[in-house]
Tab-separated table of N, CA and C in Angstrom:
chain	number	residue	atom	x	y	z
F	1	MET	N	-17.869	44.779	-77.871
F	1	MET	CA	-18.950	44.966	-78.802
F	1	MET	C	-19.102	46.446	-79.144
F	2	THR	N	-18.890	47.302	-78.170
F	2	THR	CA	-19.029	48.738	-78.408
F	2	THR	C	-18.090	49.186	-79.521
F	3	ARG	N	-16.848	48.717	-79.482
F	3	ARG	CA	-15.884	49.086	-80.532
F	3	ARG	C	-16.352	48.609	-81.897
F	4	LEU	N	-16.894	47.407	-81.958
F	4	LEU	CA	-17.356	46.871	-83.235
F	4	LEU	C	-18.567	47.647	-83.753
F	5	LEU	N	-19.451	48.035	-82.859
F	5	LEU	CA	-20.639	48.764	-83.280
F	5	LEU	C	-20.317	50.160	-83.803
F	6	LYS	N	-19.164	50.679	-83.457
F	6	LYS	CA	-18.743	51.973	-84.007
F	6	LYS	C	-18.325	51.834	-85.467
F	7	LYS	N	-17.968	50.608	-85.865
F	7	LYS	CA	-17.501	50.357	-87.233
F	7	LYS	C	-18.580	49.792	-88.156
F	8	LYS	N	-19.528	49.043	-87.573
F	8	LYS	CA	-20.529	48.368	-88.420
F	8	LYS	C	-21.816	48.126	-87.647
F	9	SER	N	-22.845	47.722	-88.352
F	9	SER	CA	-24.136	47.467	-87.712
F	9	SER	C	-24.079	46.186	-86.888
F	10	PHE	N	-24.994	46.047	-85.960
F	10	PHE	CA	-25.066	44.865	-85.096
F	10	PHE	C	-25.179	43.592	-85.923
F	11	ASP	N	-26.043	43.619	-86.939
F	11	ASP	CA	-26.267	42.433	-87.771
F	11	ASP	C	-25.028	42.032	-88.568
F	12	ALA	N	-24.117	42.965	-88.793
F	12	ALA	CA	-22.915	42.672	-89.575
F	12	ALA	C	-21.777	42.120	-88.715
F	13	ILE	N	-21.951	42.092	-87.403
F	13	ILE	CA	-20.913	41.585	-86.510
F	13	ILE	C	-21.021	40.062	-86.413
F	14	SER	N	-19.924	39.392	-86.658
F	14	SER	CA	-19.922	37.921	-86.578
F	14	SER	C	-19.416	37.484	-85.204
F	15	VAL	N	-19.748	36.262	-84.845
F	15	VAL	CA	-19.257	35.690	-83.595
F	15	VAL	C	-17.731	35.625	-83.628
F	16	SER	N	-17.162	35.260	-84.770
F	16	SER	CA	-15.699	35.188	-84.892
F	16	SER	C	-15.075	36.550	-84.609
F	17	GLU	N	-15.652	37.580	-85.172
F	17	GLU	CA	-15.129	38.928	-84.975
F	17	GLU	C	-15.260	39.358	-83.516
F	18	LEU	N	-16.392	39.055	-82.913
F	18	LEU	CA	-16.620	39.420	-81.522
F	18	LEU	C	-15.658	38.682	-80.590
F	19	THR	N	-15.500	37.391	-80.813
F	19	THR	CA	-14.607	36.622	-79.934
F	19	THR	C	-13.150	37.039	-80.118
F	20	ARG	N	-12.767	37.356	-81.336
F	20	ARG	CA	-11.398	37.827	-81.594
F	20	ARG	C	-11.163	39.149	-80.857
F	21	THR	N	-12.119	40.052	-80.932
F	21	THR	CA	-12.012	41.351	-80.260
F	21	THR	C	-11.989	41.187	-78.744
F	22	ALA	N	-12.803	40.251	-78.243
F	22	ALA	CA	-12.891	40.019	-76.798
F	22	ALA	C	-11.734	39.170	-76.266
F	23	GLY	N	-11.013	38.519	-77.161
F	23	GLY	CA	-9.895	37.690	-76.734
F	23	GLY	C	-10.312	36.366	-76.125
F	24	ILE	N	-11.425	35.813	-76.612
F	24	ILE	CA	-11.880	34.503	-76.140
F	24	ILE	C	-12.100	33.594	-77.343
F	25	SER	N	-12.194	32.311	-77.091
F	25	SER	CA	-12.420	31.366	-78.191
F	25	SER	C	-13.909	31.286	-78.525
F	26	ARG	N	-14.178	30.824	-79.742
F	26	ARG	CA	-15.583	30.616	-80.135
F	26	ARG	C	-16.230	29.574	-79.224
F	27	MET	N	-15.456	28.551	-78.836
F	27	MET	CA	-15.984	27.502	-77.973
F	27	MET	C	-16.438	28.101	-76.633
F	28	THR	N	-15.622	28.982	-76.080
F	28	THR	CA	-15.984	29.641	-74.819
F	28	THR	C	-17.246	30.480	-75.013
F	29	PHE	N	-17.300	31.191	-76.131
F	29	PHE	CA	-18.482	32.013	-76.409
F	29	PHE	C	-19.738	31.137	-76.417
F	30	TYR	N	-19.710	30.061	-77.195
F	30	TYR	CA	-20.906	29.217	-77.340
F	30	TYR	C	-21.219	28.415	-76.071
F	31	ARG	N	-20.265	28.290	-75.187
F	31	ARG	CA	-20.539	27.653	-73.903
F	31	ARG	C	-21.489	28.531	-73.069
F	32	HIS	N	-21.413	29.836	-73.289
F	32	HIS	CA	-22.197	30.773	-72.493
F	32	HIS	C	-23.364	31.421	-73.245
F	33	TYR	N	-23.266	31.499	-74.556
F	33	TYR	CA	-24.271	32.226	-75.338
F	33	TYR	C	-24.668	31.432	-76.572
F	34	GLY	N	-25.902	31.612	-76.986
F	34	GLY	CA	-26.369	30.977	-78.210
F	34	GLY	C	-26.058	31.809	-79.438
F	35	ASN	N	-26.028	33.121	-79.265
F	35	ASN	CA	-25.734	34.040	-80.356
F	35	ASN	C	-25.319	35.388	-79.764
F	36	ILE	N	-25.024	36.341	-80.617
F	36	ILE	CA	-24.537	37.630	-80.143
F	36	ILE	C	-25.621	38.379	-79.357
F	37	ALA	N	-26.859	38.264	-79.780
F	37	ALA	CA	-27.949	38.942	-79.062
F	37	ALA	C	-28.056	38.433	-77.623
F	38	ASP	N	-27.724	37.163	-77.405
F	38	ASP	CA	-27.758	36.605	-76.041
F	38	ASP	C	-26.809	37.341	-75.099
F	39	VAL	N	-25.692	37.828	-75.619
F	39	VAL	CA	-24.737	38.579	-74.794
F	39	VAL	C	-25.445	39.805	-74.213
F	40	LEU	N	-26.143	40.520	-75.079
F	40	LEU	CA	-26.848	41.725	-74.635
F	40	LEU	C	-28.007	41.386	-73.710
F	41	GLN	N	-28.758	40.353	-74.051
F	41	GLN	CA	-29.900	39.965	-73.223
F	41	GLN	C	-29.460	39.546	-71.833
F	42	GLN	N	-28.400	38.766	-71.746
F	42	GLN	CA	-27.936	38.311	-70.436
F	42	GLN	C	-27.388	39.463	-69.600
F	43	GLU	N	-26.702	40.388	-70.234
F	43	GLU	CA	-26.182	41.534	-69.488
F	43	GLU	C	-27.335	42.417	-68.997
F	44	LEU	N	-28.337	42.609	-69.826
F	44	LEU	CA	-29.496	43.398	-69.406
F	44	LEU	C	-30.227	42.700	-68.265
F	45	ALA	N	-30.393	41.405	-68.360
F	45	ALA	CA	-31.053	40.655	-67.284
F	45	ALA	C	-30.248	40.773	-65.988
F	46	ARG	N	-28.922	40.730	-66.091
F	46	ARG	CA	-28.078	40.881	-64.917
F	46	ARG	C	-28.266	42.259	-64.287
F	47	LEU	N	-28.290	43.291	-65.113
F	47	LEU	CA	-28.483	44.649	-64.591
F	47	LEU	C	-29.827	44.797	-63.898
F	48	VAL	N	-30.875	44.342	-64.551
F	48	VAL	CA	-32.223	44.468	-63.981
F	48	VAL	C	-32.328	43.664	-62.684
F	49	ALA	N	-31.653	42.530	-62.614
F	49	ALA	CA	-31.685	41.715	-61.395
F	49	ALA	C	-31.044	42.433	-60.210
F	50	THR	N	-30.149	43.385	-60.487
F	50	THR	CA	-29.518	44.140	-59.395
F	50	THR	C	-30.441	45.228	-58.845
F	51	LEU	N	-31.483	45.528	-59.577
F	51	LEU	CA	-32.400	46.591	-59.173
F	51	LEU	C	-33.393	46.050	-58.153
F	52	PRO	N	-33.458	46.652	-56.973
F	52	PRO	CA	-34.380	46.128	-55.959
F	52	PRO	C	-35.846	46.346	-56.348
F	53	LYS	N	-36.682	45.442	-55.912
F	53	LYS	CA	-38.122	45.599	-56.080
F	53	LYS	C	-38.579	46.795	-55.260
F	54	TYR	N	-39.729	47.325	-55.609
F	54	TYR	CA	-40.237	48.529	-54.952
F	54	TYR	C	-40.237	48.379	-53.428
F	55	LYS	N	-40.717	47.240	-52.940
F	55	LYS	CA	-40.838	47.047	-51.490
F	55	LYS	C	-39.481	46.969	-50.796
F	56	ALA	N	-38.416	46.713	-51.558
F	56	ALA	CA	-37.081	46.624	-50.966
F	56	ALA	C	-36.242	47.880	-51.236
F	57	LEU	N	-36.853	48.890	-51.849
F	57	LEU	CA	-36.109	50.114	-52.154
F	57	LEU	C	-35.657	50.803	-50.869
F	58	PRO	N	-34.554	51.542	-50.952
F	58	PRO	CA	-34.109	52.289	-49.779
F	58	PRO	C	-35.020	53.485	-49.476
F	59	VAL	N	-35.951	53.776	-50.389
F	59	VAL	CA	-36.916	54.864	-50.193
F	59	VAL	C	-38.320	54.280	-50.260
F	60	ARG	N	-39.242	54.834	-49.538
F	60	ARG	CA	-40.609	54.298	-49.538
F	60	ARG	C	-41.604	55.272	-50.161
F	61	GLU	N	-41.236	56.535	-50.278
F	61	GLU	CA	-42.130	57.532	-50.854
F	61	GLU	C	-42.167	57.340	-52.365
F	62	TYR	N	-43.356	57.436	-52.938
F	62	TYR	CA	-43.565	57.160	-54.362
F	62	TYR	C	-42.663	58.004	-55.264
F	63	GLY	N	-42.621	59.309	-55.045
F	63	GLY	CA	-41.803	60.187	-55.878
F	63	GLY	C	-40.335	59.837	-55.805
F	64	ALA	N	-39.856	59.518	-54.632
F	64	ALA	CA	-38.452	59.128	-54.470
F	64	ALA	C	-38.185	57.802	-55.184
F	65	ALA	N	-39.169	56.924	-55.193
F	65	ALA	CA	-39.011	55.637	-55.882
F	65	ALA	C	-38.906	55.855	-57.392
F	66	VAL	N	-39.733	56.736	-57.937
F	66	VAL	CA	-39.661	57.046	-59.372
F	66	VAL	C	-38.271	57.588	-59.699
F	67	THR	N	-37.783	58.508	-58.888
F	67	THR	CA	-36.452	59.089	-59.095
F	67	THR	C	-35.374	58.010	-59.005
F	68	PHE	N	-35.497	57.103	-58.050
F	68	PHE	CA	-34.537	56.013	-57.889
F	68	PHE	C	-34.441	55.202	-59.177
F	69	TYR	N	-35.584	54.836	-59.740
F	69	TYR	CA	-35.589	54.044	-60.964
F	69	TYR	C	-35.014	54.832	-62.142
F	70	MET	N	-35.329	56.118	-62.257
F	70	MET	CA	-34.800	56.924	-63.355
F	70	MET	C	-33.282	57.067	-63.231
F	71	ARG	N	-32.780	57.177	-62.023
F	71	ARG	CA	-31.329	57.233	-61.825
F	71	ARG	C	-30.668	55.927	-62.270
F	72	PHE	N	-31.332	54.816	-61.983
F	72	PHE	CA	-30.809	53.516	-62.414
F	72	PHE	C	-30.643	53.499	-63.933
F	73	PHE	N	-31.677	53.916	-64.657
F	73	PHE	CA	-31.583	53.922	-66.118
F	73	PHE	C	-30.501	54.886	-66.588
F	74	SER	N	-30.382	56.016	-65.934
F	74	SER	CA	-29.361	56.993	-66.291
F	74	SER	C	-27.951	56.446	-66.037
F	75	GLU	N	-27.760	55.783	-64.903
F	75	GLU	CA	-26.448	55.221	-64.559
F	75	GLU	C	-26.002	54.151	-65.556
F	76	HIS	N	-26.959	53.494	-66.180
F	76	HIS	CA	-26.653	52.435	-67.142
F	76	HIS	C	-26.995	52.858	-68.568
F	77	ALA	N	-27.021	54.162	-68.803
F	77	ALA	CA	-27.418	54.696	-70.109
F	77	ALA	C	-26.496	54.235	-71.237
F	78	ASP	N	-25.205	54.093	-70.966
F	78	ASP	CA	-24.294	53.655	-72.024
F	78	ASP	C	-24.685	52.278	-72.550
F	79	PHE	N	-25.013	51.383	-71.632
F	79	PHE	CA	-25.437	50.050	-72.072
F	79	PHE	C	-26.795	50.113	-72.767
F	80	MET	N	-27.702	50.928	-72.238
F	80	MET	CA	-29.024	51.072	-72.863
F	80	MET	C	-28.875	51.631	-74.279
F	81	GLN	N	-27.956	52.583	-74.458
F	81	GLN	CA	-27.676	53.146	-75.784
F	81	GLN	C	-27.109	52.067	-76.708
F	82	LEU	N	-26.260	51.207	-76.156
F	82	LEU	CA	-25.702	50.105	-76.931
F	82	LEU	C	-26.823	49.204	-77.453
F	83	LEU	N	-27.794	48.916	-76.608
F	83	LEU	CA	-28.931	48.102	-77.044
F	83	LEU	C	-29.673	48.767	-78.199
F	84	LEU	N	-29.894	50.073	-78.072
F	84	LEU	CA	-30.603	50.796	-79.130
F	84	LEU	C	-29.775	50.804	-80.418
F	85	GLN	N	-28.486	51.026	-80.291
F	85	GLN	CA	-27.597	51.034	-81.446
F	85	GLN	C	-27.563	49.663	-82.119
F	86	ALA	N	-27.713	48.617	-81.339
F	86	ALA	CA	-27.682	47.246	-81.853
F	86	ALA	C	-29.065	46.771	-82.308
F	87	ASP	N	-29.993	47.698	-82.435
F	87	ASP	CA	-31.365	47.359	-82.851
F	87	ASP	C	-32.002	46.321	-81.938
F	88	GLN	N	-31.719	46.444	-80.657
F	88	GLN	CA	-32.271	45.532	-79.658
F	88	GLN	C	-33.255	46.263	-78.744
F	89	GLU	N	-34.001	47.199	-79.320
F	89	GLU	CA	-34.947	47.984	-78.534
F	89	GLU	C	-35.992	47.104	-77.862
F	90	SER	N	-36.351	45.991	-78.499
F	90	SER	CA	-37.392	45.137	-77.926
F	90	SER	C	-36.969	44.572	-76.568
F	91	ILE	N	-35.703	44.171	-76.412
F	91	ILE	CA	-35.296	43.641	-75.110
F	91	ILE	C	-35.166	44.760	-74.085
F	92	LEU	N	-34.796	45.961	-74.551
F	92	LEU	CA	-34.758	47.103	-73.643
F	92	LEU	C	-36.172	47.419	-73.170
F	93	ARG	N	-37.122	47.412	-74.085
F	93	ARG	CA	-38.521	47.678	-73.715
F	93	ARG	C	-39.029	46.640	-72.716
F	94	GLN	N	-38.678	45.374	-72.909
F	94	GLN	CA	-39.109	44.329	-71.975
F	94	GLN	C	-38.562	44.578	-70.579
F	95	ALA	N	-37.304	44.958	-70.495
F	95	ALA	CA	-36.689	45.201	-69.187
F	95	ALA	C	-37.288	46.427	-68.517
F	96	VAL	N	-37.468	47.507	-69.287
F	96	VAL	CA	-38.070	48.718	-68.724
F	96	VAL	C	-39.506	48.413	-68.308
F	97	MET	N	-40.214	47.617	-69.099
F	97	MET	CA	-41.587	47.231	-68.763
F	97	MET	C	-41.616	46.492	-67.427
F	98	GLN	N	-40.667	45.606	-67.209
F	98	GLN	CA	-40.588	44.860	-65.951
F	98	GLN	C	-40.426	45.826	-64.775
F	99	VAL	N	-39.525	46.786	-64.916
F	99	VAL	CA	-39.272	47.747	-63.848
F	99	VAL	C	-40.491	48.646	-63.626
F	100	MET	N	-41.074	49.142	-64.711
F	100	MET	CA	-42.186	50.073	-64.575
F	100	MET	C	-43.460	49.364	-64.095
F	101	THR	N	-43.617	48.092	-64.437
F	101	THR	CA	-44.749	47.331	-63.916
F	101	THR	C	-44.604	47.159	-62.408
F	102	GLU	N	-43.383	46.918	-61.969
F	102	GLU	CA	-43.114	46.819	-60.527
F	102	GLU	C	-43.499	48.129	-59.839
F	103	LEU	N	-43.128	49.236	-60.443
F	103	LEU	CA	-43.457	50.533	-59.861
F	103	LEU	C	-44.964	50.764	-59.862
F	104	SER	N	-45.625	50.425	-60.966
F	104	SER	CA	-47.071	50.653	-61.018
F	104	SER	C	-47.823	49.742	-60.058
F	105	SER	N	-47.292	48.556	-59.799
F	105	SER	CA	-47.968	47.646	-58.867
F	105	SER	C	-47.894	48.156	-57.440
F	106	ALA	N	-46.952	49.063	-57.180
F	106	ALA	CA	-46.792	49.606	-55.829
F	106	ALA	C	-47.791	50.714	-55.531
F	107	LYS	N	-48.490	51.166	-56.559
F	107	LYS	CA	-49.446	52.244	-56.354
F	107	LYS	C	-50.651	51.726	-55.571
F	108	THR	N	-51.214	52.586	-54.762
F	108	THR	CA	-52.380	52.205	-53.971
F	108	THR	C	-53.548	51.953	-54.920
F	109	PRO	N	-54.015	50.716	-55.034
F	109	PRO	CA	-55.099	50.426	-55.984
F	109	PRO	C	-56.443	50.957	-55.501
F	110	LEU	N	-57.267	51.335	-56.460
F	110	LEU	CA	-58.622	51.755	-56.124
F	110	LEU	C	-59.430	50.524	-55.731
F	111	GLN	N	-60.245	50.687	-54.723
F	111	GLN	CA	-61.051	49.565	-54.230
F	111	GLN	C	-62.001	49.045	-55.302
F	112	SER	N	-62.401	49.918	-56.231
F	112	SER	CA	-63.382	49.511	-57.236
F	112	SER	C	-62.762	48.709	-58.380
F	113	PHE	N	-61.441	48.578	-58.429
F	113	PHE	CA	-60.800	47.829	-59.502
F	113	PHE	C	-60.895	46.328	-59.222
F	114	THR	N	-61.310	45.580	-60.244
F	114	THR	CA	-61.245	44.125	-60.150
F	114	THR	C	-59.782	43.722	-60.370
F	115	GLU	N	-59.463	42.458	-60.155
F	115	GLU	CA	-58.095	41.995	-60.377
F	115	GLU	C	-57.678	42.197	-61.829
F	116	ASN	N	-58.580	41.875	-62.773
F	116	ASN	CA	-58.265	42.088	-64.183
F	116	ASN	C	-58.064	43.562	-64.487
F	117	GLU	N	-58.887	44.431	-63.916
F	117	GLU	CA	-58.741	45.864	-64.144
F	117	GLU	C	-57.409	46.378	-63.595
F	118	LYS	N	-56.988	45.857	-62.466
F	118	LYS	CA	-55.687	46.245	-61.909
F	118	LYS	C	-54.563	45.835	-62.862
F	119	ARG	N	-54.661	44.619	-63.393
F	119	ARG	CA	-53.648	44.132	-64.331
F	119	ARG	C	-53.647	44.988	-65.593
F	120	TYR	N	-54.828	45.289	-66.135
F	120	TYR	CA	-54.915	46.140	-67.322
F	120	TYR	C	-54.349	47.523	-67.033
F	121	TYR	N	-54.651	48.034	-65.867
F	121	TYR	CA	-54.164	49.358	-65.480
F	121	TYR	C	-52.637	49.375	-65.459
F	122	MET	N	-52.042	48.351	-64.855
F	122	MET	CA	-50.581	48.302	-64.776
F	122	MET	C	-49.960	48.188	-66.165
F	123	ILE	N	-50.522	47.365	-67.026
F	123	ILE	CA	-50.007	47.211	-68.388
F	123	ILE	C	-50.133	48.533	-69.142
F	124	TYR	N	-51.283	49.161	-69.032
F	124	TYR	CA	-51.544	50.426	-69.725
F	124	TYR	C	-50.562	51.506	-69.267
F	125	GLN	N	-50.414	51.666	-67.979
F	125	GLN	CA	-49.529	52.700	-67.445
F	125	GLN	C	-48.061	52.395	-67.746
F	126	ALA	N	-47.666	51.162	-67.503
F	126	ALA	CA	-46.265	50.797	-67.703
F	126	ALA	C	-45.864	50.917	-69.167
F	127	SER	N	-46.764	50.603	-70.094
F	127	SER	CA	-46.444	50.705	-71.524
F	127	SER	C	-46.102	52.135	-71.911
F	128	GLY	N	-46.881	53.084	-71.426
F	128	GLY	CA	-46.590	54.485	-71.706
F	128	GLY	C	-45.264	54.915	-71.103
F	129	LEU	N	-45.008	54.473	-69.897
F	129	LEU	CA	-43.754	54.831	-69.232
F	129	LEU	C	-42.553	54.222	-69.943
F	130	VAL	N	-42.714	53.020	-70.455
F	130	VAL	CA	-41.643	52.385	-71.216
F	130	VAL	C	-41.273	53.269	-72.405
F	131	SER	N	-42.285	53.743	-73.128
F	131	SER	CA	-42.020	54.581	-74.296
F	131	SER	C	-41.299	55.863	-73.912
F	132	VAL	N	-41.692	56.471	-72.810
F	132	VAL	CA	-41.047	57.702	-72.348
F	132	VAL	C	-39.587	57.430	-71.989
F	133	VAL	N	-39.326	56.385	-71.221
F	133	VAL	CA	-37.963	56.078	-70.785
F	133	VAL	C	-37.077	55.724	-71.978
F	134	VAL	N	-37.572	54.913	-72.905
F	134	VAL	CA	-36.786	54.530	-74.077
F	134	VAL	C	-36.491	55.764	-74.928
F	135	ASP	N	-37.472	56.634	-75.118
F	135	ASP	CA	-37.252	57.861	-75.890
F	135	ASP	C	-36.217	58.752	-75.197
F	136	TRP	N	-36.322	58.866	-73.892
F	136	TRP	CA	-35.382	59.665	-73.099
F	136	TRP	C	-33.960	59.150	-73.279
F	137	LEU	N	-33.793	57.831	-73.214
F	137	LEU	CA	-32.473	57.230	-73.408
F	137	LEU	C	-31.980	57.406	-74.848
F	138	ALA	N	-32.893	57.233	-75.809
F	138	ALA	CA	-32.523	57.348	-77.221
F	138	ALA	C	-32.078	58.762	-77.582
F	139	HIS	N	-32.561	59.742	-76.846
F	139	HIS	CA	-32.205	61.141	-77.115
F	139	HIS	C	-31.164	61.671	-76.122
F	140	ASP	N	-30.342	60.777	-75.602
F	140	ASP	CA	-29.224	61.146	-74.718
F	140	ASP	C	-29.650	61.890	-73.460
F	141	GLN	N	-30.795	61.520	-72.906
F	141	GLN	CA	-31.264	62.043	-71.621
F	141	GLN	C	-31.218	63.572	-71.548
F	142	PRO	N	-32.057	64.246	-72.339
F	142	PRO	CA	-32.033	65.717	-72.311
F	142	PRO	C	-32.425	66.302	-70.949
F	143	GLU	N	-33.117	65.519	-70.136
F	143	GLU	CA	-33.447	65.940	-68.772
F	143	GLU	C	-32.652	65.085	-67.798
F	144	THR	N	-32.479	65.595	-66.605
F	144	THR	CA	-31.853	64.795	-65.551
F	144	THR	C	-32.835	63.708	-65.120
F	145	PRO	N	-32.350	62.676	-64.442
F	145	PRO	CA	-33.286	61.667	-63.929
F	145	PRO	C	-34.341	62.297	-63.015
F	146	GLU	N	-33.942	63.295	-62.244
F	146	GLU	CA	-34.887	63.958	-61.328
F	146	GLU	C	-35.965	64.715	-62.109
F	147	GLU	N	-35.572	65.376	-63.202
F	147	GLU	CA	-36.549	66.101	-64.028
F	147	GLU	C	-37.512	65.130	-64.692
F	148	LEU	N	-36.998	64.011	-65.192
F	148	LEU	CA	-37.886	63.027	-65.808
F	148	LEU	C	-38.821	62.426	-64.768
F	149	ALA	N	-38.303	62.162	-63.584
F	149	ALA	CA	-39.146	61.620	-62.506
F	149	ALA	C	-40.251	62.606	-62.153
F	150	THR	N	-39.941	63.888	-62.136
F	150	THR	CA	-40.965	64.912	-61.855
F	150	THR	C	-42.039	64.890	-62.932
F	151	PHE	N	-41.618	64.798	-64.194
F	151	PHE	CA	-42.592	64.706	-65.288
F	151	PHE	C	-43.476	63.476	-65.118
F	152	ILE	N	-42.861	62.341	-64.834
F	152	ILE	CA	-43.635	61.101	-64.667
F	152	ILE	C	-44.644	61.253	-63.535
F	153	GLN	N	-44.237	61.860	-62.448
F	153	GLN	CA	-45.157	62.050	-61.320
F	153	GLN	C	-46.313	62.977	-61.697
F	154	LYS	N	-46.052	63.978	-62.525
F	154	LYS	CA	-47.117	64.896	-62.957
F	154	LYS	C	-48.141	64.175	-63.827
F	155	THR	N	-47.655	63.288	-64.692
F	155	THR	CA	-48.543	62.625	-65.637
F	155	THR	C	-49.086	61.293	-65.132
F	156	TRP	N	-48.515	60.809	-64.039
F	156	TRP	CA	-48.863	59.476	-63.552
F	156	TRP	C	-48.900	59.473	-62.025
F	157	PRO	N	-49.803	60.265	-61.457
F	157	PRO	CA	-49.865	60.295	-59.989
F	157	PRO	C	-50.342	58.963	-59.426
F	158	PRO	N	-49.960	58.664	-58.200
F	158	PRO	CA	-50.429	57.420	-57.592
F	158	PRO	C	-51.960	57.404	-57.512
F	159	LEU	N	-52.515	56.239	-57.692
F	159	LEU	CA	-53.973	56.086	-57.576
F	159	LEU	C	-54.438	56.503	-56.193
F	160	GLY	N	-55.582	57.057	-56.153
F	160	GLY	CA	-56.187	57.419	-54.861
F	160	GLY	C	-55.751	58.758	-54.350
F	161	GLU	N	-54.891	59.453	-55.093
F	161	GLU	CA	-54.434	60.766	-54.647
F	161	GLU	C	-55.165	61.856	-55.397
């Protein structure tokens, strides 16, 4: 798909062209995917599934966890760029939202927050972080994952600190 996207827009790529380039039959393609966007969605879901939840991270400190997640996005930046190039930013945002919501849920909640307030807080915080991460990826990661993690920690300290 990457080779095809260098020649034409995502919407202009046909299943026939993709399967010919990939060396598979259309029947094989449709056995696994409903359309070309499904290829990207399934690969993104596979990548995100490999990412451990906050509680299973090899690091337990909040700042190290932020850095861990930023490194993950950086390590898979080529695929993330492919999504952006293919006008599939919405699925990238959904995946980043899933990861950032997981991170925000790990923050020590304030005792005064109701359950709904905690949920609103996570949505509010994660939405902003999604925009930052997507912009960072769209601009070829002008900062290192560690620098972006430091920025995120400055603007989004854990609750109760």
